[in-house]
PDB file of C-alpha atoms and ligand atoms in Angstrom:
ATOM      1  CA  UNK A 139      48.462  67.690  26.638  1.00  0.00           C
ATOM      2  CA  UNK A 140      44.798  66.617  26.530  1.00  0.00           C
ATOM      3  CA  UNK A 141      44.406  68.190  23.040  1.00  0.00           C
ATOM      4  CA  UNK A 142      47.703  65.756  22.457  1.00  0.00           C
ATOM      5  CA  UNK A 143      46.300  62.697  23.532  1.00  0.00           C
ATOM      6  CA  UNK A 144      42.796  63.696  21.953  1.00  0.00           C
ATOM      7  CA  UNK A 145      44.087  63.841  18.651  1.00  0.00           C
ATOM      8  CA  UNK A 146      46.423  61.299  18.843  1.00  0.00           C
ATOM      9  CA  UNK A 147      43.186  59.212  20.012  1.00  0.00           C
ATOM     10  CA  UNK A 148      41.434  60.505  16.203  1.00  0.00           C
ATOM     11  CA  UNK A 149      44.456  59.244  14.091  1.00  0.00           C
ATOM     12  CA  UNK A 150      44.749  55.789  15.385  1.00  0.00           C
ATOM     13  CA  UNK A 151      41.183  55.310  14.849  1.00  0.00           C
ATOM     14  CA  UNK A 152      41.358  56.466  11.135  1.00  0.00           C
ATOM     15  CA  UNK A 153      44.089  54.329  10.962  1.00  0.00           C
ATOM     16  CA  UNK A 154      42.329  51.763  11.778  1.00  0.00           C
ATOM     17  CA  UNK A 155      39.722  52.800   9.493  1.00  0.00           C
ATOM     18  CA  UNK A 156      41.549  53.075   6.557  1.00  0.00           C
ATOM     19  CA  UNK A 157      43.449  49.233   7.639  1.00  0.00           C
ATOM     20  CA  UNK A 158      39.737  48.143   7.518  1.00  0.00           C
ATOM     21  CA  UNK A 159      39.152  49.820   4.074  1.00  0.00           C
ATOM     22  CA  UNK A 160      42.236  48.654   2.795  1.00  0.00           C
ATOM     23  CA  UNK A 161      41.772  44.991   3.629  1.00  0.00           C
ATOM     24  CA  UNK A 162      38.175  45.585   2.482  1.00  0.00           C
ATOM     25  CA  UNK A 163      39.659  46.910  -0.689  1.00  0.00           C
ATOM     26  CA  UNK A 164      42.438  44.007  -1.083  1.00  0.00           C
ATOM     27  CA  UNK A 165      40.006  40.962  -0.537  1.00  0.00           C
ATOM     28  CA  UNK A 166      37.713  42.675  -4.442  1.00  0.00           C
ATOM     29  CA  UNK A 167      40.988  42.472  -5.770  1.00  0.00           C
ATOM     30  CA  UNK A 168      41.607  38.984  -5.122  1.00  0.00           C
ATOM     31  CA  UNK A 169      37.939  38.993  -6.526  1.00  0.00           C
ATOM     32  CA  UNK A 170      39.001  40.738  -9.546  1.00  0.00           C
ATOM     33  CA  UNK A 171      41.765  38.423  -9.844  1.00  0.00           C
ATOM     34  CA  UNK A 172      39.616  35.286  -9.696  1.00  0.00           C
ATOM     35  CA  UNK A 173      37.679  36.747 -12.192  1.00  0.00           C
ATOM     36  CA  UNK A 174      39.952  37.786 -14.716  1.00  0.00           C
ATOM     37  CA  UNK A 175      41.233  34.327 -13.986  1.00  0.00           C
ATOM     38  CA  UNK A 176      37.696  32.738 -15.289  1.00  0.00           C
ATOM     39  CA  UNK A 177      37.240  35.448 -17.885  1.00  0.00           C
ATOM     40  CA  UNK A 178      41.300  34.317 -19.110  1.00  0.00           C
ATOM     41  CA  UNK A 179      41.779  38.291 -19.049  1.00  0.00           C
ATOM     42  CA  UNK A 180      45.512  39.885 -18.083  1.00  0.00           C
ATOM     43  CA  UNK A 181      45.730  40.789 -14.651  1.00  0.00           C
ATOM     44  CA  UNK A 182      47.688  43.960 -15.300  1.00  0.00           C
ATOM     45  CA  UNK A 183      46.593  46.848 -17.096  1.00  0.00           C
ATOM     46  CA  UNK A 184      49.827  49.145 -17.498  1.00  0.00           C
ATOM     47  CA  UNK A 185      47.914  52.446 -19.688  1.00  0.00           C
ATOM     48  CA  UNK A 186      44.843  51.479 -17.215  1.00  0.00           C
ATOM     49  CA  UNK A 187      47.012  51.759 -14.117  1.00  0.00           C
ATOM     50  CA  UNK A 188      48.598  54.864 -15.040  1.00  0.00           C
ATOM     51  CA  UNK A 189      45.607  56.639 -15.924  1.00  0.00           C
ATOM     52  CA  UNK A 190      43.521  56.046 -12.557  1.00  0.00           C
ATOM     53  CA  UNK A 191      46.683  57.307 -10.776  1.00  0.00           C
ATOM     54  CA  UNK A 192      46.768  60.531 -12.821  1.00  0.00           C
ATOM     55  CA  UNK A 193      42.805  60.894 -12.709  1.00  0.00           C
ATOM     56  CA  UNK A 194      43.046  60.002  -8.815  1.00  0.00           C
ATOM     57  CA  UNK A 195      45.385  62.506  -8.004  1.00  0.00           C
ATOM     58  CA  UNK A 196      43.793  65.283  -9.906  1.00  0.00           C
ATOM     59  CA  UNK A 197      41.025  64.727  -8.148  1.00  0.00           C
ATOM     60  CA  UNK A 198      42.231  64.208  -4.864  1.00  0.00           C
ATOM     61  CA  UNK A 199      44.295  67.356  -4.370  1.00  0.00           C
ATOM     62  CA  UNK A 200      43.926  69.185  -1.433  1.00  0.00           C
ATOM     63  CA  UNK A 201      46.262  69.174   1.414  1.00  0.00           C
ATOM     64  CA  UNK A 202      48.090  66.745  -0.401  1.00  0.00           C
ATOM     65  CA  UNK A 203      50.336  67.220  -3.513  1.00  0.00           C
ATOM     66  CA  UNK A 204      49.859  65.101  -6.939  1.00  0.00           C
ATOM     67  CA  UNK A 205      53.092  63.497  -6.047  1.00  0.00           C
ATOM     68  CA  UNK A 206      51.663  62.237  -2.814  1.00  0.00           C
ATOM     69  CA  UNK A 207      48.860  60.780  -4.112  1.00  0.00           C
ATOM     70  CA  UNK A 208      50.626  59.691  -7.192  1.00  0.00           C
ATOM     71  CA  UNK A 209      53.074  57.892  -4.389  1.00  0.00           C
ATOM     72  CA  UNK A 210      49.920  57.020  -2.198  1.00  0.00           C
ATOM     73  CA  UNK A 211      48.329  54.657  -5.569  1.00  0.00           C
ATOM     74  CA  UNK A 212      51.389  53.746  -6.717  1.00  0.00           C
ATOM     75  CA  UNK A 213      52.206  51.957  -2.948  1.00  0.00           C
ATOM     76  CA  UNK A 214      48.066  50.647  -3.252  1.00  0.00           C
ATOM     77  CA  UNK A 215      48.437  49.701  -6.384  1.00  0.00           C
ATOM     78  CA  UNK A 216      51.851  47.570  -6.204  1.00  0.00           C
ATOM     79  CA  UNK A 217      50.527  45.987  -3.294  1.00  0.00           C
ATOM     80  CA  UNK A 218      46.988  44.536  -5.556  1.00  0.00           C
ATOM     81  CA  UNK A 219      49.763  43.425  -8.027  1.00  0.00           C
ATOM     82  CA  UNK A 220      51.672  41.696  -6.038  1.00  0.00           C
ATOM     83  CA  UNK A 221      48.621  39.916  -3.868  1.00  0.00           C
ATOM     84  CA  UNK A 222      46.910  39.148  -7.632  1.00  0.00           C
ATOM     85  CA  UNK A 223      49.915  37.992  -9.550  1.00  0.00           C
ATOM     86  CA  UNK A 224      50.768  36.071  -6.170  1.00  0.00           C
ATOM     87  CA  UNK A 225      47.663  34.645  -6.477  1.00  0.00           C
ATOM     88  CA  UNK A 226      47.235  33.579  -9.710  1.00  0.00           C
ATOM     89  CA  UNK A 227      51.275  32.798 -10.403  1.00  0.00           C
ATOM     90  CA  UNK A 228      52.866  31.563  -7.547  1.00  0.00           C
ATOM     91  CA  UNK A 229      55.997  29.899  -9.139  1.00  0.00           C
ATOM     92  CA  UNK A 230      59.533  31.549 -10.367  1.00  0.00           C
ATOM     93  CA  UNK A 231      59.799  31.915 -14.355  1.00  0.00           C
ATOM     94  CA  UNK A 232      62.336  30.725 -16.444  1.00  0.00           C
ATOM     95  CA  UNK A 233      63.387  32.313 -19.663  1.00  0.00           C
ATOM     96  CA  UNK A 234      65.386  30.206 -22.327  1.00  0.00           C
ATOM     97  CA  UNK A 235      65.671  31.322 -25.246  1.00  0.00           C
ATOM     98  CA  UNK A 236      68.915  32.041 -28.137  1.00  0.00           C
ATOM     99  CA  UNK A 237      71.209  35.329 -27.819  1.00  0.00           C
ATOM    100  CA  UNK A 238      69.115  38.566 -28.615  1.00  0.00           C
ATOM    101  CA  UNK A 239      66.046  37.307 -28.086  1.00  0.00           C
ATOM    102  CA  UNK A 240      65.164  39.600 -25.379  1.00  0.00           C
ATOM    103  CA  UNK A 241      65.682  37.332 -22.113  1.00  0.00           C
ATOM    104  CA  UNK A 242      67.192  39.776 -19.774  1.00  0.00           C
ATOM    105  CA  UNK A 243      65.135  43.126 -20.994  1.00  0.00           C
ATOM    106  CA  UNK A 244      62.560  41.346 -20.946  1.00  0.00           C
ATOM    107  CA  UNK A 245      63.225  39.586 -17.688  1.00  0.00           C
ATOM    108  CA  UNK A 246      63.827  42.717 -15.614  1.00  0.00           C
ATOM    109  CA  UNK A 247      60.596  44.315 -16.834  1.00  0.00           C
ATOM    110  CA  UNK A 248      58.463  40.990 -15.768  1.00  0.00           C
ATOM    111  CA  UNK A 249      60.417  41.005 -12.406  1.00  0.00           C
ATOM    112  CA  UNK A 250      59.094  44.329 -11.890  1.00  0.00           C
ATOM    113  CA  UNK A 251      55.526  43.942 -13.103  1.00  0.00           C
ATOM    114  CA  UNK A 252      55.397  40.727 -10.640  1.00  0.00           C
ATOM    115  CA  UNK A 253      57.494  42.231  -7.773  1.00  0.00           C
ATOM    116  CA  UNK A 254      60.193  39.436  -8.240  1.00  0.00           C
ATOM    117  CA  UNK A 255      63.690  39.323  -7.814  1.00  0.00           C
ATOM    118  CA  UNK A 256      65.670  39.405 -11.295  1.00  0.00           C
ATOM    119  CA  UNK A 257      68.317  37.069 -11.547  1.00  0.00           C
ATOM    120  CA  UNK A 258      70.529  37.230 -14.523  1.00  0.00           C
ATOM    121  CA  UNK A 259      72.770  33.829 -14.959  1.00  0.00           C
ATOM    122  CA  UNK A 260      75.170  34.771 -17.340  1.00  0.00           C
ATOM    123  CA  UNK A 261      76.040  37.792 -14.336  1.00  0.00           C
ATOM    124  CA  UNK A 262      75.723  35.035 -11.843  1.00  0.00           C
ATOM    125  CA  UNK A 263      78.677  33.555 -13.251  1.00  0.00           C
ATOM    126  CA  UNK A 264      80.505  36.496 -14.280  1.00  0.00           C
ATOM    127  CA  UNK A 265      79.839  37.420 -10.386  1.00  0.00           C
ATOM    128  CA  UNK A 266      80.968  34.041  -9.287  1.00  0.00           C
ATOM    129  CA  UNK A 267      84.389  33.674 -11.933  1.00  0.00           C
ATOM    130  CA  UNK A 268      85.039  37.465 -11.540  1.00  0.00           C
ATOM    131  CA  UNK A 269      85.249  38.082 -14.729  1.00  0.00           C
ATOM    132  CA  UNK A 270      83.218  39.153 -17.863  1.00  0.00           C
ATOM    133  CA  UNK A 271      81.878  36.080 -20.377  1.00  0.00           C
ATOM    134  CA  UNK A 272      84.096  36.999 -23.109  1.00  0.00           C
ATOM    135  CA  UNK A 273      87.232  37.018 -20.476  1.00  0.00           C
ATOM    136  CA  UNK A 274      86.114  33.232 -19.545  1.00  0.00           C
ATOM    137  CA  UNK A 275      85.369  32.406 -22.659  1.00  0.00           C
ATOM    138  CA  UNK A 276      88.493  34.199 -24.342  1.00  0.00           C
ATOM    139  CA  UNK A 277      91.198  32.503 -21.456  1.00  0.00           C
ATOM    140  CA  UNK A 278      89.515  29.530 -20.270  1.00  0.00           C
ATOM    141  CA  UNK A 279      87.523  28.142 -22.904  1.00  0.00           C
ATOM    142  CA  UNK A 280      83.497  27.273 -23.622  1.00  0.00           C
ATOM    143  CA  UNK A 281      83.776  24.198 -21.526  1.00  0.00           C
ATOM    144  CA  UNK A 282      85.123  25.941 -18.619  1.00  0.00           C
ATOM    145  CA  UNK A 283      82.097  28.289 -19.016  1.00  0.00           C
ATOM    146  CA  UNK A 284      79.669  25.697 -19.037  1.00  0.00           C
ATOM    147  CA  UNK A 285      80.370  24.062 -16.341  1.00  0.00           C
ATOM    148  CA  UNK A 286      80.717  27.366 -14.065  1.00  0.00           C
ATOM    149  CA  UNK A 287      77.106  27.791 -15.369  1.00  0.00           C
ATOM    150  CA  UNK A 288      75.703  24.484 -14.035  1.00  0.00           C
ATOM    151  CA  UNK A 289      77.761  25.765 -10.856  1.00  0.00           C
ATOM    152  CA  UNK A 290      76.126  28.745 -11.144  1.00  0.00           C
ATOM    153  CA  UNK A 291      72.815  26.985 -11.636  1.00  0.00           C
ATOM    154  CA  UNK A 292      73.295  23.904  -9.145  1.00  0.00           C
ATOM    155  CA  UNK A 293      73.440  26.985  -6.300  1.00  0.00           C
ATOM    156  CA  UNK A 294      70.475  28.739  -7.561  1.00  0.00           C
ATOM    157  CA  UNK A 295      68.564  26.015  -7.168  1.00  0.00           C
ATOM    158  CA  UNK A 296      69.997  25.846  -3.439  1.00  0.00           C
ATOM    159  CA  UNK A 297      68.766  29.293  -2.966  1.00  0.00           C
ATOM    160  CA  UNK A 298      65.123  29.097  -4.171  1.00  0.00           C
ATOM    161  CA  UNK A 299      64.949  25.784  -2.674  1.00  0.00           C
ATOM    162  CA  UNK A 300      65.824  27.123   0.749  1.00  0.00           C
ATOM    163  CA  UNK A 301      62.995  30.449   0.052  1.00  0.00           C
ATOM    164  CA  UNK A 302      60.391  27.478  -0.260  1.00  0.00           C
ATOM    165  CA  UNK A 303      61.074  26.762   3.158  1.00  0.00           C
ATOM    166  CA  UNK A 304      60.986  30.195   4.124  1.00  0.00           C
ATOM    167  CA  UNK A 305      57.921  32.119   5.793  1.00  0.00           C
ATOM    168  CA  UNK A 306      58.241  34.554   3.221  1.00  0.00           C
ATOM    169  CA  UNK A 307      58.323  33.378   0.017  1.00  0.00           C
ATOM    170  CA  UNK A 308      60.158  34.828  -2.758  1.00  0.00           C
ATOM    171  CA  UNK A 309      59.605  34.463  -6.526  1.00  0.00           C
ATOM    172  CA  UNK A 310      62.007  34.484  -9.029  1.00  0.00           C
ATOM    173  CA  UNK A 311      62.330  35.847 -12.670  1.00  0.00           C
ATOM    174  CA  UNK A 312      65.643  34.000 -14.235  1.00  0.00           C
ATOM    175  CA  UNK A 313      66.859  34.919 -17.943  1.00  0.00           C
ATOM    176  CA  UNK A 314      69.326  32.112 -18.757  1.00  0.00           C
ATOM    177  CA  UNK A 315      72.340  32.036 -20.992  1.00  0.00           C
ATOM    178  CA  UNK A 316      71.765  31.160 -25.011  1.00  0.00           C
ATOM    179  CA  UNK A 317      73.220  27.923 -24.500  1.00  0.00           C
ATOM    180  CA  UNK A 318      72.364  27.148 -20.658  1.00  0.00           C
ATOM    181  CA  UNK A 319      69.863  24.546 -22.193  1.00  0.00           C
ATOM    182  CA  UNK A 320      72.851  22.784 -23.991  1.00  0.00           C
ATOM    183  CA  UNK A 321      73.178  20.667 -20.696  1.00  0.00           C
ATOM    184  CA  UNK A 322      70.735  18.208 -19.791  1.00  0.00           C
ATOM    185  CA  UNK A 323      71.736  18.194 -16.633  1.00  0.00           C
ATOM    186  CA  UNK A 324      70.809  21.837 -16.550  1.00  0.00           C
ATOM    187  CA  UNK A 325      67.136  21.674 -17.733  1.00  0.00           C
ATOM    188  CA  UNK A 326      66.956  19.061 -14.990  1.00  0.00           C
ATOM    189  CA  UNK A 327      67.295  22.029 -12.502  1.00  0.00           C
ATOM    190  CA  UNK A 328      65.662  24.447 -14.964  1.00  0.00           C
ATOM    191  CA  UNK A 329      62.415  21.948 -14.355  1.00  0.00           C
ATOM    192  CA  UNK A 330      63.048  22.328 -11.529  1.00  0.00           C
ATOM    193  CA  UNK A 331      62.767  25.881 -10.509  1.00  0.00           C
ATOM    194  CA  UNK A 332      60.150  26.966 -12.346  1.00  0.00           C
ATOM    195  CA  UNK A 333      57.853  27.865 -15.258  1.00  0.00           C
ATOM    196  CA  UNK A 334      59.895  27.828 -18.819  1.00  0.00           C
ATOM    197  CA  UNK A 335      59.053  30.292 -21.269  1.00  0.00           C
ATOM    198  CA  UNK A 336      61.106  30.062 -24.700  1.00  0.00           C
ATOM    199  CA  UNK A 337      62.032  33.395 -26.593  1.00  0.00           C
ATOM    200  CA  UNK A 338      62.372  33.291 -29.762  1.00  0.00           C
ATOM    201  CA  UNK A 339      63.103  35.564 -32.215  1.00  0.00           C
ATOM    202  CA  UNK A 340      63.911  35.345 -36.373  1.00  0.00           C
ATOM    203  CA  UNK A 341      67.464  35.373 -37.365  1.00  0.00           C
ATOM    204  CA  UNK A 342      67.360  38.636 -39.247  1.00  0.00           C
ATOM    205  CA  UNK A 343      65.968  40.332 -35.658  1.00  0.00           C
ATOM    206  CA  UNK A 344      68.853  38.692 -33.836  1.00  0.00           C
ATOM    207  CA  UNK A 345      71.430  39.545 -36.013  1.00  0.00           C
ATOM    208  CA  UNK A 346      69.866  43.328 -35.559  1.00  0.00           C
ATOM    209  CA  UNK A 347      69.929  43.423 -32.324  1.00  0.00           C
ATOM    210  CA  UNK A 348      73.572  42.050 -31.613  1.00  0.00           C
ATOM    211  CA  UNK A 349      74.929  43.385 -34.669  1.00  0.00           C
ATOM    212  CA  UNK A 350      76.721  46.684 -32.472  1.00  0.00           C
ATOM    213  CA  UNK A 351      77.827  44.577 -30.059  1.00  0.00           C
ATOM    214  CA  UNK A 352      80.915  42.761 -29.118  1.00  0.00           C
ATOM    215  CA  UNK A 353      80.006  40.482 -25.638  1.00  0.00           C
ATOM    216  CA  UNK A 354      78.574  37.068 -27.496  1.00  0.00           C
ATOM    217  CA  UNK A 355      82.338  35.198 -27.796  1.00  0.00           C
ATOM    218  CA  UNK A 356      80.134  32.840 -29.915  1.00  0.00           C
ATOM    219  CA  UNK A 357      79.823  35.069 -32.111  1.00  0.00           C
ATOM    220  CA  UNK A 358      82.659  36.877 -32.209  1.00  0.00           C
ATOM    221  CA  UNK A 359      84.332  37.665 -35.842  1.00  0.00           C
ATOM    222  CA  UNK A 360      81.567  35.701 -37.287  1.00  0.00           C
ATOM    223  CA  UNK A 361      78.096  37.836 -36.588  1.00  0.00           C
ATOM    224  CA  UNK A 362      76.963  37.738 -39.844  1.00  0.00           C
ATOM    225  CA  UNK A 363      72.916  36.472 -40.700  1.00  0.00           C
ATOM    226  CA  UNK A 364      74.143  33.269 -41.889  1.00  0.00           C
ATOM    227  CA  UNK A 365      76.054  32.067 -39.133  1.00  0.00           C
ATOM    228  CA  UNK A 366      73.438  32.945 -36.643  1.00  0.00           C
ATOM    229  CA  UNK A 367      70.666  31.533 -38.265  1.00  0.00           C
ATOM    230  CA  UNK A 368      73.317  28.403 -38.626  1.00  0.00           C
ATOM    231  CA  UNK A 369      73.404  28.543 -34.851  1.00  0.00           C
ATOM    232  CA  UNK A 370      69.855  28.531 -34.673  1.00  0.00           C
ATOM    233  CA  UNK A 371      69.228  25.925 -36.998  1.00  0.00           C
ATOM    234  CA  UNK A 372      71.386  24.057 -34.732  1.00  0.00           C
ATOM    235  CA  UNK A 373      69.840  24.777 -31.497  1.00  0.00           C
ATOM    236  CA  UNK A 374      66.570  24.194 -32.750  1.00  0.00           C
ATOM    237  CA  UNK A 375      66.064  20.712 -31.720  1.00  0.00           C
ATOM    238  CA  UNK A 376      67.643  21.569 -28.235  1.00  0.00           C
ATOM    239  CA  UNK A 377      64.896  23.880 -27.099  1.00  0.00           C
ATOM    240  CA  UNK A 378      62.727  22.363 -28.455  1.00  0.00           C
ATOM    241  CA  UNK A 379      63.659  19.305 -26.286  1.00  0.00           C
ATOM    242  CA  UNK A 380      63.466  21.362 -23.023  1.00  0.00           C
ATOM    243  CA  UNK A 381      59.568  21.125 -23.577  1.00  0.00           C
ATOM    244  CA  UNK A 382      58.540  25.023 -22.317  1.00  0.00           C
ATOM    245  CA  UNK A 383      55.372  25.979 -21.336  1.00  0.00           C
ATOM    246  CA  UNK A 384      55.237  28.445 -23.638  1.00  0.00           C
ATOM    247  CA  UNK A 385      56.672  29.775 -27.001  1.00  0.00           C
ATOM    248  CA  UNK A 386      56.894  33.688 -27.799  1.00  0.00           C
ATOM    249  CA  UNK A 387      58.451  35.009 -30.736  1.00  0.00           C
ATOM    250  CA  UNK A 388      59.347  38.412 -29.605  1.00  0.00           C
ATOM    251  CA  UNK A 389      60.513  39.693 -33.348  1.00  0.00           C
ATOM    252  CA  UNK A 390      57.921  42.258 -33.785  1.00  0.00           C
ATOM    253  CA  UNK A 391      57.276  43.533 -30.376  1.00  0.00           C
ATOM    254  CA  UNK A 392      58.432  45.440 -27.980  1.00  0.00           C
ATOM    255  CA  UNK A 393      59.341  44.959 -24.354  1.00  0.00           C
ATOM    256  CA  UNK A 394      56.341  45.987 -22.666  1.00  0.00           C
ATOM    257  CA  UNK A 395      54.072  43.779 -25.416  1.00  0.00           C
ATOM    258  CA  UNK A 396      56.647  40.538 -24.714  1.00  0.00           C
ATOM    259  CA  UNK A 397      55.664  41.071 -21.107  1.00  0.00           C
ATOM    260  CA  UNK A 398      52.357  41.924 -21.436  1.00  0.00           C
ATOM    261  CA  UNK A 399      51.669  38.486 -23.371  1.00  0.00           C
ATOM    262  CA  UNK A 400      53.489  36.366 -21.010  1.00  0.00           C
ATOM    263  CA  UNK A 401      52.041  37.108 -18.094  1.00  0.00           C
ATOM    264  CA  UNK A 402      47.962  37.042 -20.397  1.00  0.00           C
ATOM    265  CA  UNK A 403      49.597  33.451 -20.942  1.00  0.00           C
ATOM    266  CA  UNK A 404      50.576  32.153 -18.079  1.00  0.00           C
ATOM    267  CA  UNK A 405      47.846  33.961 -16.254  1.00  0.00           C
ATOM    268  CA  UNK A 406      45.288  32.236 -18.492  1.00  0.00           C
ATOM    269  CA  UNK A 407      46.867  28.667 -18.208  1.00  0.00           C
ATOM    270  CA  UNK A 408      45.122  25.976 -16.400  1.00  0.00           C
ATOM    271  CA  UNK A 409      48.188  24.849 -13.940  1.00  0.00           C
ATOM    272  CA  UNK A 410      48.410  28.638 -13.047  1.00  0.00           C
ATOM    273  CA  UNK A 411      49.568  27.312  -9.565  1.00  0.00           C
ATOM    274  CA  UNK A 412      52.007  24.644 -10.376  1.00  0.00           C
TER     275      UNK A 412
HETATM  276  C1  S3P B1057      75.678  31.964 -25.063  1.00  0.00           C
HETATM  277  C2  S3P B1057      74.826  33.000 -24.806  1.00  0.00           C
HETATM  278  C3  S3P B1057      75.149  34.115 -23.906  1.00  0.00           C
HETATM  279  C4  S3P B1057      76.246  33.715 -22.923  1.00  0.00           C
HETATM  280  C5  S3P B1057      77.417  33.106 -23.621  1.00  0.00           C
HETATM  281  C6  S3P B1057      77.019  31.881 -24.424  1.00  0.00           C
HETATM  282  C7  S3P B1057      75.234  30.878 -25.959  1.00  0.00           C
HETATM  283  O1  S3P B1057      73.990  34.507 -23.231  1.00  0.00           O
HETATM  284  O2  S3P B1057      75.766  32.815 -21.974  1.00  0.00           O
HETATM  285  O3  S3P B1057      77.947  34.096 -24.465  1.00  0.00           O
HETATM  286  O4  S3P B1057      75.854  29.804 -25.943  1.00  0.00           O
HETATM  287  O5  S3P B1057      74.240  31.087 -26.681  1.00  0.00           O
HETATM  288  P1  S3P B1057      72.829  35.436 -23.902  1.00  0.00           P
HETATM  289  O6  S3P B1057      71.874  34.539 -24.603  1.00  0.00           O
HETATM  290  O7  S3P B1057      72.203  36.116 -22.734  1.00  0.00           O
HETATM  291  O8  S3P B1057      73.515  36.362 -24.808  1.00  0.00           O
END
């Protein structure tokens, strides 16, 4: 039993070693942080992430496998992430932006690169109206829709506003519908929420991108080029109104490249903490 309680005795105090070292370890990169901040560099480095992990756990192995120190940096590393991006961006994000554009790809991957919750509104309200979009649209009408969308909206709102008040404070990433900033009344509580970034995209990438599908009613029997860049046209003015924070035309990139410039963006803004 002594040998028990003598090496029970050892592992608390590495454990409180290695809490030491790891608070040691968090407060450089909050450093970091500040000074990628003044140097207007990206807080995240995906390839450089992945390739200290890989290194790391080469190096490391011993008694423990690659996986566990893969799963060891992976934990360390999430956790300077989330204390950095926390940091540096501590409101929820917004993405407006027309059909195709990339709002709720791209708004899952950001949610996970700043350990948010994702919320999708056009599934809020297909959550909320139990039924798909092109069901409401297809037996109740567009109006109907909009209006369960400011619903939808008007309780979202509720919901961060109550996190606020929270001790733990939650951040949001929230893709809204094409048309969510049709409303005034809704980019009043878009405001609201958070930071508004506008996707864009050309018509000819749009009209790609939805072409196999069948879930826009907008655009149902009419997804041709012309009548979505018609749409556009017509929608133009209407974002434009909603005055985001920033513009990104995600035509020619990929997910992880949208994502990647957001967050370089917003992380190299001036109101960072609005
Ligand atoms: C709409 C866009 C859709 C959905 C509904 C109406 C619009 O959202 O809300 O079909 O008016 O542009 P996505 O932009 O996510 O496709």
């Amino acid at each position: 039993m002594q040998r028990l309680d003598q090496l029970r005795e050892k592992i608390d105090r590495i454990d409180d070693e290695l809490a030491n070292l790891l608070e040691e370890r968090m407060h450089f990169v909050l450093e970091i942080a500040d000074l990628k901040e003044t140097l207007r560099m990206a807080v995240h480095d995906v390839k450089r992430e992945q390739k200290i992990k890989q290194n790391r756990a080469e190096k490391y192995r011993g008694l423990l496998s690659k996986k566990q120190w893969e799963e060891w940096f992976e934990t360390i590393f999430r956790i300077s992430k989330e204390l950095q991006y926390e940091r540096m961006l501590r409101n929820n994000l917004i993405l407006i932006g027309f059909m195709g554009t990339g709002k709720t790809s791209v708004g899952k991957y950001l949610a996970d690169h700043l350990d948010a919750i994702y919320i999708d509104l056009d599934e809020a309200v297909e959550t909320m109206e139990r039924a798909s979009i092109a069901e409401i649209f297809e037996k109740k009408g567009e109006d109907y829709f909009r209006e369960a969308e400011t619903k939808c909206l008007q309780q979202l709102q509720q919901k961060l506003l109550s996190n606020i008040e929270g001790a733990d404070r939650l951040r949001y990433v929230i893709a809204c519908g094409g048309g969510t900033v049709l409303r005034t009344e809704n980019v009043d509580l878009l405001r609201q929420m958070g930071r508004i970034v506008w996707l864009t995209g050309s018509p000819k990438t749009v009209y790609e991108r939805l072409r196999k599908l069948s879930d826009r009613p907008l655009l149902q029997n009419r997804n041709s080029l012309d009548a979505i860049a018609d749409l556009m046209r017509q929608r133009q003015p209407i974002y434009e109104a909603v005055g985001a924070e920033m513009i990104m035309d995600t035509s020619q990139l990929r997910i992880e490249e949208v994502t990647k410039k957001i967050l370089e963006q917003l992380s190299q803004s001036r109101d960072l903490n609005r």
